[in-house]
Amino acid sequence: MPAIKFRGVDFIGFDALLNDDERLVRDTARSFIEDNLVPIIEECNRAGRFPRELVKPMADLGFFGASLNGYGCAGMSNVEYGLVTQELERGDSGVRSFVSVQSALVMYPIYTFGSDEQKNTWLPAMQKGEKLGCFGLTEPDFGSNPGGMRTRAKKVGKEYVLNGEKMWITSGTIADVAVIWAKVDDEADKVRGFLVETDRPGFKAADIHGKWSLRASVTSGLSLQDVHIPESNLLPGSDGLKSPLMCLNQARFGIAWGAIGAAMACYDCALQYSLLRKQFRDQPIASHQLVQEKLAWMISEITKAQLLVLQVGRLKDTGKVQHQHISMAKRNNVWMALECARLSRDILGANGVADDYPIMRHLMNLESVKTYEGTHDIHTLIIGASVTGIDAF
Ligand SMILES: Cc1cc2nc3c(=O)[nH]c(=O)nc-3n(C[C@H](O)[C@H](O)[C@H](O)COP(=O)(O)OP(=O)(O)OC[C@H]3O[C@@H](n4cnc5c(N)ncnc54)[C@H](O)[C@@H]3O)c2cc1C
């Protein structure tokens, strides 16, 4: 079977809905991924290795903090940023996760809640990829319900002292700085964000091994035992649980686009394979109605997902987006991508389980993407609360 090369996926002239700048950003990211990530990703996935060598080239293309303004950031529109995450995840969800964390979960809170000193210290270095960050919200006992967190910060003189455990933290062991969310003792347990340099005494990070998903991304547990930080490391604008949720909204928006990339990779691979692979009467499997039904389902759902996320992006670019819009896009598009990965794997038969093709990797990655940044069920409840006015959590 000849090597299958991605050809793009556009059934209804979606590209005509994009402006020249948006297409240019998308095409630049697409070429970068094709030339630099696709050739190495299967080896990275097998080895469980994050391709750190791509950090600098991604920084040079403006991928970090892409939709922020100033501090060397690219100042892309939200739609442009979304198209970048789509192409990154077409390569691999783990590499897209790294960029999402660096951009939406570390640079964004520093940009939005940080002091001028914090912004000047961290944002230019993070934009250049010289400093890496991680985002510590989830704990061993609190995932979907982060409000239950046990991590605490206590003010002692001109310092805060932090204690707690964080779990499932992307980039934990490679980060220079961790955004840690903690309840503050003398502020009635209000949740606030803190910048914790990872070389501070009492801070430890250890990788989680044995993951069958996002193997090209680093995932870690963090432990904070009497970690002293100056009071100036508090993110002064952070104000309760809504602050980390604002960060998650940024990341979820990128994921909603990213999932389309993974779905496109699987669909296009399955389509090309089905035209080459012959079974019964020397005919391509694409000639069988049951195979066509799968392809028709996939292209229909990818097309609907593109339109959904483009509208959400346009709303975001005009300041009109609501969190439930982003929840719908994340929930629908990740579900859609996972279904596409499963159907595509099926179309490839036995070849579908081997890493000569990208599908099984995407399938395994998307299981994490379905769970993190608000599980599929939690987004169902967010949409349900939005339309009924009743919280069902
Ligand atoms: C690879 C990976 C990377 C991650 N990176 C980060 C990171 O960088 N930073 C970070 O802070 N976190 C990170 N996470 C953690 C992620 O955000 C959590 O796993 C997620 O929030 C779900 O929490 P949980 O795993 O504890 O599942 P739980 O909350 O225990 O949920 C388990 C199941 O119960 C369901 N459930 C829970 N509550 C309800 C309810 N009220 N109604 C109906 N169903 C419910 C869920 O939908 C799910 O199906 C990462 C996770 C993974 C897998």
mmCIF file with all atom_site columns, N, CA, C and O in Angstrom, residues 219-262:
data_model
loop_
_atom_site.group_PDB
_atom_site.id
_atom_site.type_symbol
_atom_site.label_atom_id
_atom_site.label_alt_id
_atom_site.label_comp_id
_atom_site.label_asym_id
_atom_site.label_entity_id
_atom_site.label_seq_id
_atom_site.pdbx_PDB_ins_code
_atom_site.Cartn_x
_atom_site.Cartn_y
_atom_site.Cartn_z
_atom_site.occupancy
_atom_site.B_iso_or_equiv
_atom_site.pdbx_formal_charge
_atom_site.auth_seq_id
_atom_site.auth_comp_id
_atom_site.auth_asym_id
_atom_site.auth_atom_id
_atom_site.pdbx_PDB_model_num
ATOM 1   N N  . THR A 1 219 ? 2.790   14.192 30.947 1.00 0.00 ? 219 THR A N  1
ATOM 2   C CA . THR A 1 219 ? 1.707   14.338 31.937 1.00 0.00 ? 219 THR A CA 1
ATOM 3   C C  . THR A 1 219 ? 2.281   13.967 33.305 1.00 0.00 ? 219 THR A C  1
ATOM 4   O O  . THR A 1 219 ? 2.931   12.927 33.435 1.00 0.00 ? 219 THR A O  1
ATOM 5   N N  . SER A 1 220 ? 2.031   14.791 34.298 1.00 0.00 ? 220 SER A N  1
ATOM 6   C CA . SER A 1 220 ? 2.757   14.653 35.565 1.00 0.00 ? 220 SER A CA 1
ATOM 7   C C  . SER A 1 220 ? 1.847   14.831 36.767 1.00 0.00 ? 220 SER A C  1
ATOM 8   O O  . SER A 1 220 ? 0.766   15.395 36.670 1.00 0.00 ? 220 SER A O  1
ATOM 9   N N  . GLY A 1 221 ? 2.358   14.367 37.893 1.00 0.00 ? 221 GLY A N  1
ATOM 10  C CA . GLY A 1 221 ? 1.768   14.711 39.181 1.00 0.00 ? 221 GLY A CA 1
ATOM 11  C C  . GLY A 1 221 ? 2.656   15.755 39.845 1.00 0.00 ? 221 GLY A C  1
ATOM 12  O O  . GLY A 1 221 ? 3.885   15.725 39.685 1.00 0.00 ? 221 GLY A O  1
ATOM 13  N N  . LEU A 1 222 ? 2.065   16.688 40.577 1.00 0.00 ? 222 LEU A N  1
ATOM 14  C CA . LEU A 1 222 ? 2.839   17.722 41.269 1.00 0.00 ? 222 LEU A CA 1
ATOM 15  C C  . LEU A 1 222 ? 2.593   17.597 42.767 1.00 0.00 ? 222 LEU A C  1
ATOM 16  O O  . LEU A 1 222 ? 1.473   17.300 43.200 1.00 0.00 ? 222 LEU A O  1
ATOM 17  N N  . SER A 1 223 ? 3.652   17.821 43.532 1.00 0.00 ? 223 SER A N  1
ATOM 18  C CA . SER A 1 223 ? 3.509   17.823 44.980 1.00 0.00 ? 223 SER A CA 1
ATOM 19  C C  . SER A 1 223 ? 4.106   19.125 45.516 1.00 0.00 ? 223 SER A C  1
ATOM 20  O O  . SER A 1 223 ? 5.214   19.516 45.133 1.00 0.00 ? 223 SER A O  1
ATOM 21  N N  . LEU A 1 224 ? 3.351   19.802 46.367 1.00 0.00 ? 224 LEU A N  1
ATOM 22  C CA . LEU A 1 224 ? 3.840   21.049 46.964 1.00 0.00 ? 224 LEU A CA 1
ATOM 23  C C  . LEU A 1 224 ? 3.830   20.875 48.471 1.00 0.00 ? 224 LEU A C  1
ATOM 24  O O  . LEU A 1 224 ? 2.761   20.678 49.077 1.00 0.00 ? 224 LEU A O  1
ATOM 25  N N  . GLN A 1 225 ? 5.025   20.894 49.051 1.00 0.00 ? 225 GLN A N  1
ATOM 26  C CA . GLN A 1 225 ? 5.127   20.731 50.504 1.00 0.00 ? 225 GLN A CA 1
ATOM 27  C C  . GLN A 1 225 ? 5.841   21.936 51.084 1.00 0.00 ? 225 GLN A C  1
ATOM 28  O O  . GLN A 1 225 ? 7.043   22.120 50.878 1.00 0.00 ? 225 GLN A O  1
ATOM 29  N N  . ASP A 1 226 ? 5.072   22.791 51.753 1.00 0.00 ? 226 ASP A N  1
ATOM 30  C CA . ASP A 1 226 ? 5.617   24.025 52.344 1.00 0.00 ? 226 ASP A CA 1
ATOM 31  C C  . ASP A 1 226 ? 6.452   24.802 51.330 1.00 0.00 ? 226 ASP A C  1
ATOM 32  O O  . ASP A 1 226 ? 7.615   25.140 51.589 1.00 0.00 ? 226 ASP A O  1
ATOM 33  N N  . VAL A 1 227 ? 5.884   25.025 50.177 1.00 0.00 ? 227 VAL A N  1
ATOM 34  C CA . VAL A 1 227 ? 6.578   25.801 49.137 1.00 0.00 ? 227 VAL A CA 1
ATOM 35  C C  . VAL A 1 227 ? 6.381   27.293 49.427 1.00 0.00 ? 227 VAL A C  1
ATOM 36  O O  . VAL A 1 227 ? 5.242   27.779 49.442 1.00 0.00 ? 227 VAL A O  1
ATOM 37  N N  . HIS A 1 228 ? 7.475   27.996 49.679 1.00 0.00 ? 228 HIS A N  1
ATOM 38  C CA . HIS A 1 228 ? 7.408   29.438 49.981 1.00 0.00 ? 228 HIS A CA 1
ATOM 39  C C  . HIS A 1 228 ? 7.563   30.228 48.686 1.00 0.00 ? 228 HIS A C  1
ATOM 40  O O  . HIS A 1 228 ? 8.500   30.001 47.931 1.00 0.00 ? 228 HIS A O  1
ATOM 41  N N  . ILE A 1 229 ? 6.644   31.148 48.452 1.00 0.00 ? 229 ILE A N  1
ATOM 42  C CA . ILE A 1 229 ? 6.772   32.048 47.294 1.00 0.00 ? 229 ILE A CA 1
ATOM 43  C C  . ILE A 1 229 ? 6.529   33.478 47.774 1.00 0.00 ? 229 ILE A C  1
ATOM 44  O O  . ILE A 1 229 ? 5.762   33.688 48.726 1.00 0.00 ? 229 ILE A O  1
ATOM 45  N N  . PRO A 1 230 ? 7.175   34.459 47.141 1.00 0.00 ? 230 PRO A N  1
ATOM 46  C CA . PRO A 1 230 ? 6.910   35.841 47.560 1.00 0.00 ? 230 PRO A CA 1
ATOM 47  C C  . PRO A 1 230 ? 5.455   36.225 47.279 1.00 0.00 ? 230 PRO A C  1
ATOM 48  O O  . PRO A 1 230 ? 4.830   35.670 46.365 1.00 0.00 ? 230 PRO A O  1
ATOM 49  N N  . GLU A 1 231 ? 4.905   37.164 48.042 1.00 0.00 ? 231 GLU A N  1
ATOM 50  C CA . GLU A 1 231 ? 3.499   37.549 47.835 1.00 0.00 ? 231 GLU A CA 1
ATOM 51  C C  . GLU A 1 231 ? 3.286   38.099 46.422 1.00 0.00 ? 231 GLU A C  1
ATOM 52  O O  . GLU A 1 231 ? 2.184   38.039 45.892 1.00 0.00 ? 231 GLU A O  1
ATOM 53  N N  . SER A 1 232 ? 4.373   38.592 45.819 1.00 0.00 ? 232 SER A N  1
ATOM 54  C CA . SER A 1 232 ? 4.251   39.130 44.454 1.00 0.00 ? 232 SER A CA 1
ATOM 55  C C  . SER A 1 232 ? 3.981   38.021 43.426 1.00 0.00 ? 232 SER A C  1
ATOM 56  O O  . SER A 1 232 ? 3.737   38.301 42.264 1.00 0.00 ? 232 SER A O  1
ATOM 57  N N  . ASN A 1 233 ? 4.032   36.741 43.832 1.00 0.00 ? 233 ASN A N  1
ATOM 58  C CA . ASN A 1 233 ? 3.724   35.636 42.902 1.00 0.00 ? 233 ASN A CA 1
ATOM 59  C C  . ASN A 1 233 ? 2.233   35.315 42.834 1.00 0.00 ? 233 ASN A C  1
ATOM 60  O O  . ASN A 1 233 ? 1.814   34.478 42.025 1.00 0.00 ? 233 ASN A O  1
ATOM 61  N N  . LEU A 1 234 ? 1.431   35.944 43.702 1.00 0.00 ? 234 LEU A N  1
ATOM 62  C CA . LEU A 1 234 ? -0.027  35.797 43.564 1.00 0.00 ? 234 LEU A CA 1
ATOM 63  C C  . LEU A 1 234 ? -0.448  36.481 42.268 1.00 0.00 ? 234 LEU A C  1
ATOM 64  O O  . LEU A 1 234 ? 0.035   37.587 41.960 1.00 0.00 ? 234 LEU A O  1
ATOM 65  N N  . LEU A 1 235 ? -1.329  35.827 41.485 1.00 0.00 ? 235 LEU A N  1
ATOM 66  C CA . LEU A 1 235 ? -1.910  36.512 40.314 1.00 0.00 ? 235 LEU A CA 1
ATOM 67  C C  . LEU A 1 235 ? -2.967  37.466 40.860 1.00 0.00 ? 235 LEU A C  1
ATOM 68  O O  . LEU A 1 235 ? -4.045  37.028 41.294 1.00 0.00 ? 235 LEU A O  1
ATOM 69  N N  . PRO A 1 236 ? -2.677  38.785 40.882 1.00 0.00 ? 236 PRO A N  1
ATOM 70  C CA . PRO A 1 236 ? -3.531  39.689 41.662 1.00 0.00 ? 236 PRO A CA 1
ATOM 71  C C  . PRO A 1 236 ? -4.974  39.770 41.151 1.00 0.00 ? 236 PRO A C  1
ATOM 72  O O  . PRO A 1 236 ? -5.895  39.995 41.928 1.00 0.00 ? 236 PRO A O  1
ATOM 73  N N  . GLY A 1 237 ? -5.159  39.555 39.857 1.00 0.00 ? 237 GLY A N  1
ATOM 74  C CA . GLY A 1 237 ? -6.523  39.664 39.309 1.00 0.00 ? 237 GLY A CA 1
ATOM 75  C C  . GLY A 1 237 ? -7.342  38.385 39.445 1.00 0.00 ? 237 GLY A C  1
ATOM 76  O O  . GLY A 1 237 ? -8.527  38.363 39.101 1.00 0.00 ? 237 GLY A O  1
ATOM 77  N N  . SER A 1 238 ? -6.731  37.302 39.939 1.00 0.00 ? 238 SER A N  1
ATOM 78  C CA . SER A 1 238 ? -7.494  36.043 40.056 1.00 0.00 ? 238 SER A CA 1
ATOM 79  C C  . SER A 1 238 ? -8.459  36.174 41.219 1.00 0.00 ? 238 SER A C  1
ATOM 80  O O  . SER A 1 238 ? -8.114  36.703 42.272 1.00 0.00 ? 238 SER A O  1
ATOM 81  N N  . ASP A 1 239 ? -9.675  35.687 41.042 1.00 0.00 ? 239 ASP A N  1
ATOM 82  C CA . ASP A 1 239 ? -10.732 36.005 41.996 1.00 0.00 ? 239 ASP A CA 1
ATOM 83  C C  . ASP A 1 239 ? -11.769 34.892 42.012 1.00 0.00 ? 239 ASP A C  1
ATOM 84  O O  . ASP A 1 239 ? -12.830 35.002 41.400 1.00 0.00 ? 239 ASP A O  1
ATOM 85  N N  . GLY A 1 240 ? -11.430 33.790 42.680 1.00 0.00 ? 240 GLY A N  1
ATOM 86  C CA . GLY A 1 240 ? -12.395 32.701 42.801 1.00 0.00 ? 240 GLY A CA 1
ATOM 87  C C  . GLY A 1 240 ? -12.275 31.690 41.671 1.00 0.00 ? 240 GLY A C  1
ATOM 88  O O  . GLY A 1 240 ? -11.453 31.833 40.755 1.00 0.00 ? 240 GLY A O  1
ATOM 89  N N  . LEU A 1 241 ? -13.131 30.675 41.757 1.00 0.00 ? 241 LEU A N  1
ATOM 90  C CA . LEU A 1 241 ? -13.075 29.562 40.803 1.00 0.00 ? 241 LEU A CA 1
ATOM 91  C C  . LEU A 1 241 ? -13.356 30.011 39.367 1.00 0.00 ? 241 LEU A C  1
ATOM 92  O O  . LEU A 1 241 ? -12.947 29.345 38.405 1.00 0.00 ? 241 LEU A O  1
ATOM 93  N N  . LYS A 1 242 ? -14.037 31.143 39.212 1.00 0.00 ? 242 LYS A N  1
ATOM 94  C CA . LYS A 1 242 ? -14.320 31.591 37.847 1.00 0.00 ? 242 LYS A CA 1
ATOM 95  C C  . LYS A 1 242 ? -13.027 31.899 37.078 1.00 0.00 ? 242 LYS A C  1
ATOM 96  O O  . LYS A 1 242 ? -13.010 31.809 35.847 1.00 0.00 ? 242 LYS A O  1
ATOM 97  N N  . SER A 1 243 ? -11.943 32.207 37.793 1.00 0.00 ? 243 SER A N  1
ATOM 98  C CA . SER A 1 243 ? -10.692 32.545 37.091 1.00 0.00 ? 243 SER A CA 1
ATOM 99  C C  . SER A 1 243 ? -10.108 31.334 36.357 1.00 0.00 ? 243 SER A C  1
ATOM 100 O O  . SER A 1 243 ? -9.844  31.419 35.152 1.00 0.00 ? 243 SER A O  1
ATOM 101 N N  . PRO A 1 244 ? -9.909  30.170 37.053 1.00 0.00 ? 244 PRO A N  1
ATOM 102 C CA . PRO A 1 244 ? -9.438  29.017 36.258 1.00 0.00 ? 244 PRO A CA 1
ATOM 103 C C  . PRO A 1 244 ? -10.448 28.600 35.190 1.00 0.00 ? 244 PRO A C  1
ATOM 104 O O  . PRO A 1 244 ? -10.051 28.141 34.115 1.00 0.00 ? 244 PRO A O  1
ATOM 105 N N  . LEU A 1 245 ? -11.736 28.788 35.462 1.00 0.00 ? 245 LEU A N  1
ATOM 106 C CA . LEU A 1 245 ? -12.730 28.401 34.442 1.00 0.00 ? 245 LEU A CA 1
ATOM 107 C C  . LEU A 1 245 ? -12.617 29.291 33.203 1.00 0.00 ? 245 LEU A C  1
ATOM 108 O O  . LEU A 1 245 ? -12.833 28.833 32.073 1.00 0.00 ? 245 LEU A O  1
ATOM 109 N N  . MET A 1 246 ? -12.243 30.553 33.394 1.00 0.00 ? 246 MET A N  1
ATOM 110 C CA . MET A 1 246 ? -12.009 31.427 32.226 1.00 0.00 ? 246 MET A CA 1
ATOM 111 C C  . MET A 1 246 ? -10.853 30.892 31.379 1.00 0.00 ? 246 MET A C  1
ATOM 112 O O  . MET A 1 246 ? -10.896 30.922 30.146 1.00 0.00 ? 246 MET A O  1
ATOM 113 N N  . CYS A 1 247 ? -9.813  30.382 32.067 1.00 0.00 ? 247 CYS A N  1
ATOM 114 C CA . CYS A 1 247 ? -8.674  29.805 31.330 1.00 0.00 ? 247 CYS A CA 1
ATOM 115 C C  . CYS A 1 247 ? -9.137  28.571 30.551 1.00 0.00 ? 247 CYS A C  1
ATOM 116 O O  . CYS A 1 247 ? -8.775  28.385 29.380 1.00 0.00 ? 247 CYS A O  1
ATOM 117 N N  . LEU A 1 248 ? -9.933  27.727 31.220 1.00 0.00 ? 248 LEU A N  1
ATOM 118 C CA . LEU A 1 248 ? -10.392 26.500 30.568 1.00 0.00 ? 248 LEU A CA 1
ATOM 119 C C  . LEU A 1 248 ? -11.206 26.831 29.320 1.00 0.00 ? 248 LEU A C  1
ATOM 120 O O  . LEU A 1 248 ? -11.126 26.138 28.309 1.00 0.00 ? 248 LEU A O  1
ATOM 121 N N  . ASN A 1 249 ? -11.980 27.904 29.391 1.00 0.00 ? 249 ASN A N  1
ATOM 122 C CA . ASN A 1 249 ? -12.755 28.294 28.207 1.00 0.00 ? 249 ASN A CA 1
ATOM 123 C C  . ASN A 1 249 ? -11.865 28.600 27.012 1.00 0.00 ? 249 ASN A C  1
ATOM 124 O O  . ASN A 1 249 ? -12.198 28.272 25.872 1.00 0.00 ? 249 ASN A O  1
ATOM 125 N N  . GLN A 1 250 ? -10.738 29.261 27.290 1.00 0.00 ? 250 GLN A N  1
ATOM 126 C CA . GLN A 1 250 ? -9.796  29.552 26.201 1.00 0.00 ? 250 GLN A CA 1
ATOM 127 C C  . GLN A 1 250 ? -9.279  28.249 25.589 1.00 0.00 ? 250 GLN A C  1
ATOM 128 O O  . GLN A 1 250 ? -9.194  28.087 24.381 1.00 0.00 ? 250 GLN A O  1
ATOM 129 N N  . ALA A 1 251 ? -8.909  27.324 26.481 1.00 0.00 ? 251 ALA A N  1
ATOM 130 C CA . ALA A 1 251 ? -8.330  26.071 26.000 1.00 0.00 ? 251 ALA A CA 1
ATOM 131 C C  . ALA A 1 251 ? -9.380  25.228 25.279 1.00 0.00 ? 251 ALA A C  1
ATOM 132 O O  . ALA A 1 251 ? -9.105  24.609 24.242 1.00 0.00 ? 251 ALA A O  1
ATOM 133 N N  . ARG A 1 252 ? -10.610 25.226 25.807 1.00 0.00 ? 252 ARG A N  1
ATOM 134 C CA . ARG A 1 252 ? -11.675 24.420 25.191 1.00 0.00 ? 252 ARG A CA 1
ATOM 135 C C  . ARG A 1 252 ? -11.967 24.898 23.774 1.00 0.00 ? 252 ARG A C  1
ATOM 136 O O  . ARG A 1 252 ? -12.293 24.093 22.894 1.00 0.00 ? 252 ARG A O  1
ATOM 137 N N  . PHE A 1 253 ? -11.857 26.195 23.570 1.00 0.00 ? 253 PHE A N  1
ATOM 138 C CA . PHE A 1 253 ? -12.080 26.741 22.231 1.00 0.00 ? 253 PHE A CA 1
ATOM 139 C C  . PHE A 1 253 ? -11.053 26.154 21.253 1.00 0.00 ? 253 PHE A C  1
ATOM 140 O O  . PHE A 1 253 ? -11.410 25.703 20.152 1.00 0.00 ? 253 PHE A O  1
ATOM 141 N N  . GLY A 1 254 ? -9.797  26.127 21.676 1.00 0.00 ? 254 GLY A N  1
ATOM 142 C CA . GLY A 1 254 ? -8.752  25.556 20.809 1.00 0.00 ? 254 GLY A CA 1
ATOM 143 C C  . GLY A 1 254 ? -8.959  24.062 20.578 1.00 0.00 ? 254 GLY A C  1
ATOM 144 O O  . GLY A 1 254 ? -8.707  23.544 19.485 1.00 0.00 ? 254 GLY A O  1
ATOM 145 N N  . ILE A 1 255 ? -9.436  23.367 21.613 1.00 0.00 ? 255 ILE A N  1
ATOM 146 C CA . ILE A 1 255 ? -9.683  21.922 21.487 1.00 0.00 ? 255 ILE A CA 1
ATOM 147 C C  . ILE A 1 255 ? -10.802 21.660 20.478 1.00 0.00 ? 255 ILE A C  1
ATOM 148 O O  . ILE A 1 255 ? -10.737 20.697 19.693 1.00 0.00 ? 255 ILE A O  1
ATOM 149 N N  . ALA A 1 256 ? -11.837 22.505 20.503 1.00 0.00 ? 256 ALA A N  1
ATOM 150 C CA . ALA A 1 256 ? -12.970 22.303 19.585 1.00 0.00 ? 256 ALA A CA 1
ATOM 151 C C  . ALA A 1 256 ? -12.492 22.357 18.130 1.00 0.00 ? 256 ALA A C  1
ATOM 152 O O  . ALA A 1 256 ? -12.976 21.610 17.273 1.00 0.00 ? 256 ALA A O  1
ATOM 153 N N  . TRP A 1 257 ? -11.541 23.239 17.858 1.00 0.00 ? 257 TRP A N  1
ATOM 154 C CA . TRP A 1 257 ? -10.931 23.281 16.521 1.00 0.00 ? 257 TRP A CA 1
ATOM 155 C C  . TRP A 1 257 ? -9.991  22.099 16.308 1.00 0.00 ? 257 TRP A C  1
ATOM 156 O O  . TRP A 1 257 ? -9.974  21.467 15.238 1.00 0.00 ? 257 TRP A O  1
ATOM 157 N N  . GLY A 1 258 ? -9.193  21.831 17.347 1.00 0.00 ? 258 GLY A N  1
ATOM 158 C CA . GLY A 1 258 ? -8.192  20.781 17.228 1.00 0.00 ? 258 GLY A CA 1
ATOM 159 C C  . GLY A 1 258 ? -8.804  19.441 16.875 1.00 0.00 ? 258 GLY A C  1
ATOM 160 O O  . GLY A 1 258 ? -8.275  18.692 16.033 1.00 0.00 ? 258 GLY A O  1
ATOM 161 N N  . ALA A 1 259 ? -9.941  19.132 17.503 1.00 0.00 ? 259 ALA A N  1
ATOM 162 C CA . ALA A 1 259 ? -10.586 17.839 17.263 1.00 0.00 ? 259 ALA A CA 1
ATOM 163 C C  . ALA A 1 259 ? -10.913 17.658 15.780 1.00 0.00 ? 259 ALA A C  1
ATOM 164 O O  . ALA A 1 259 ? -10.853 16.535 15.254 1.00 0.00 ? 259 ALA A O  1
ATOM 165 N N  . ILE A 1 260 ? -11.244 18.754 15.106 1.00 0.00 ? 260 ILE A N  1
ATOM 166 C CA . ILE A 1 260 ? -11.528 18.646 13.668 1.00 0.00 ? 260 ILE A CA 1
ATOM 167 C C  . ILE A 1 260 ? -10.275 18.185 12.921 1.00 0.00 ? 260 ILE A C  1
ATOM 168 O O  . ILE A 1 260 ? -10.355 17.377 11.983 1.00 0.00 ? 260 ILE A O  1
ATOM 169 N N  . GLY A 1 261 ? -9.122  18.675 13.368 1.00 0.00 ? 261 GLY A N  1
ATOM 170 C CA . GLY A 1 261 ? -7.875  18.253 12.731 1.00 0.00 ? 261 GLY A CA 1
ATOM 171 C C  . GLY A 1 261 ? -7.674  16.746 12.846 1.00 0.00 ? 261 GLY A C  1
ATOM 172 O O  . GLY A 1 261 ? -7.335  16.066 11.861 1.00 0.00 ? 261 GLY A O  1
ATOM 173 N N  . ALA A 1 262 ? -7.894  16.216 14.060 1.00 0.00 ? 262 ALA A N  1
ATOM 174 C CA . ALA A 1 262 ? -7.730  14.766 14.256 1.00 0.00 ? 262 ALA A CA 1
ATOM 175 C C  . ALA A 1 262 ? -8.741  14.011 13.380 1.00 0.00 ? 262 ALA A C  1
ATOM 176 O O  . ALA A 1 262 ? -8.402  12.993 12.761 1.00 0.00 ? 262 ALA A O  1
#
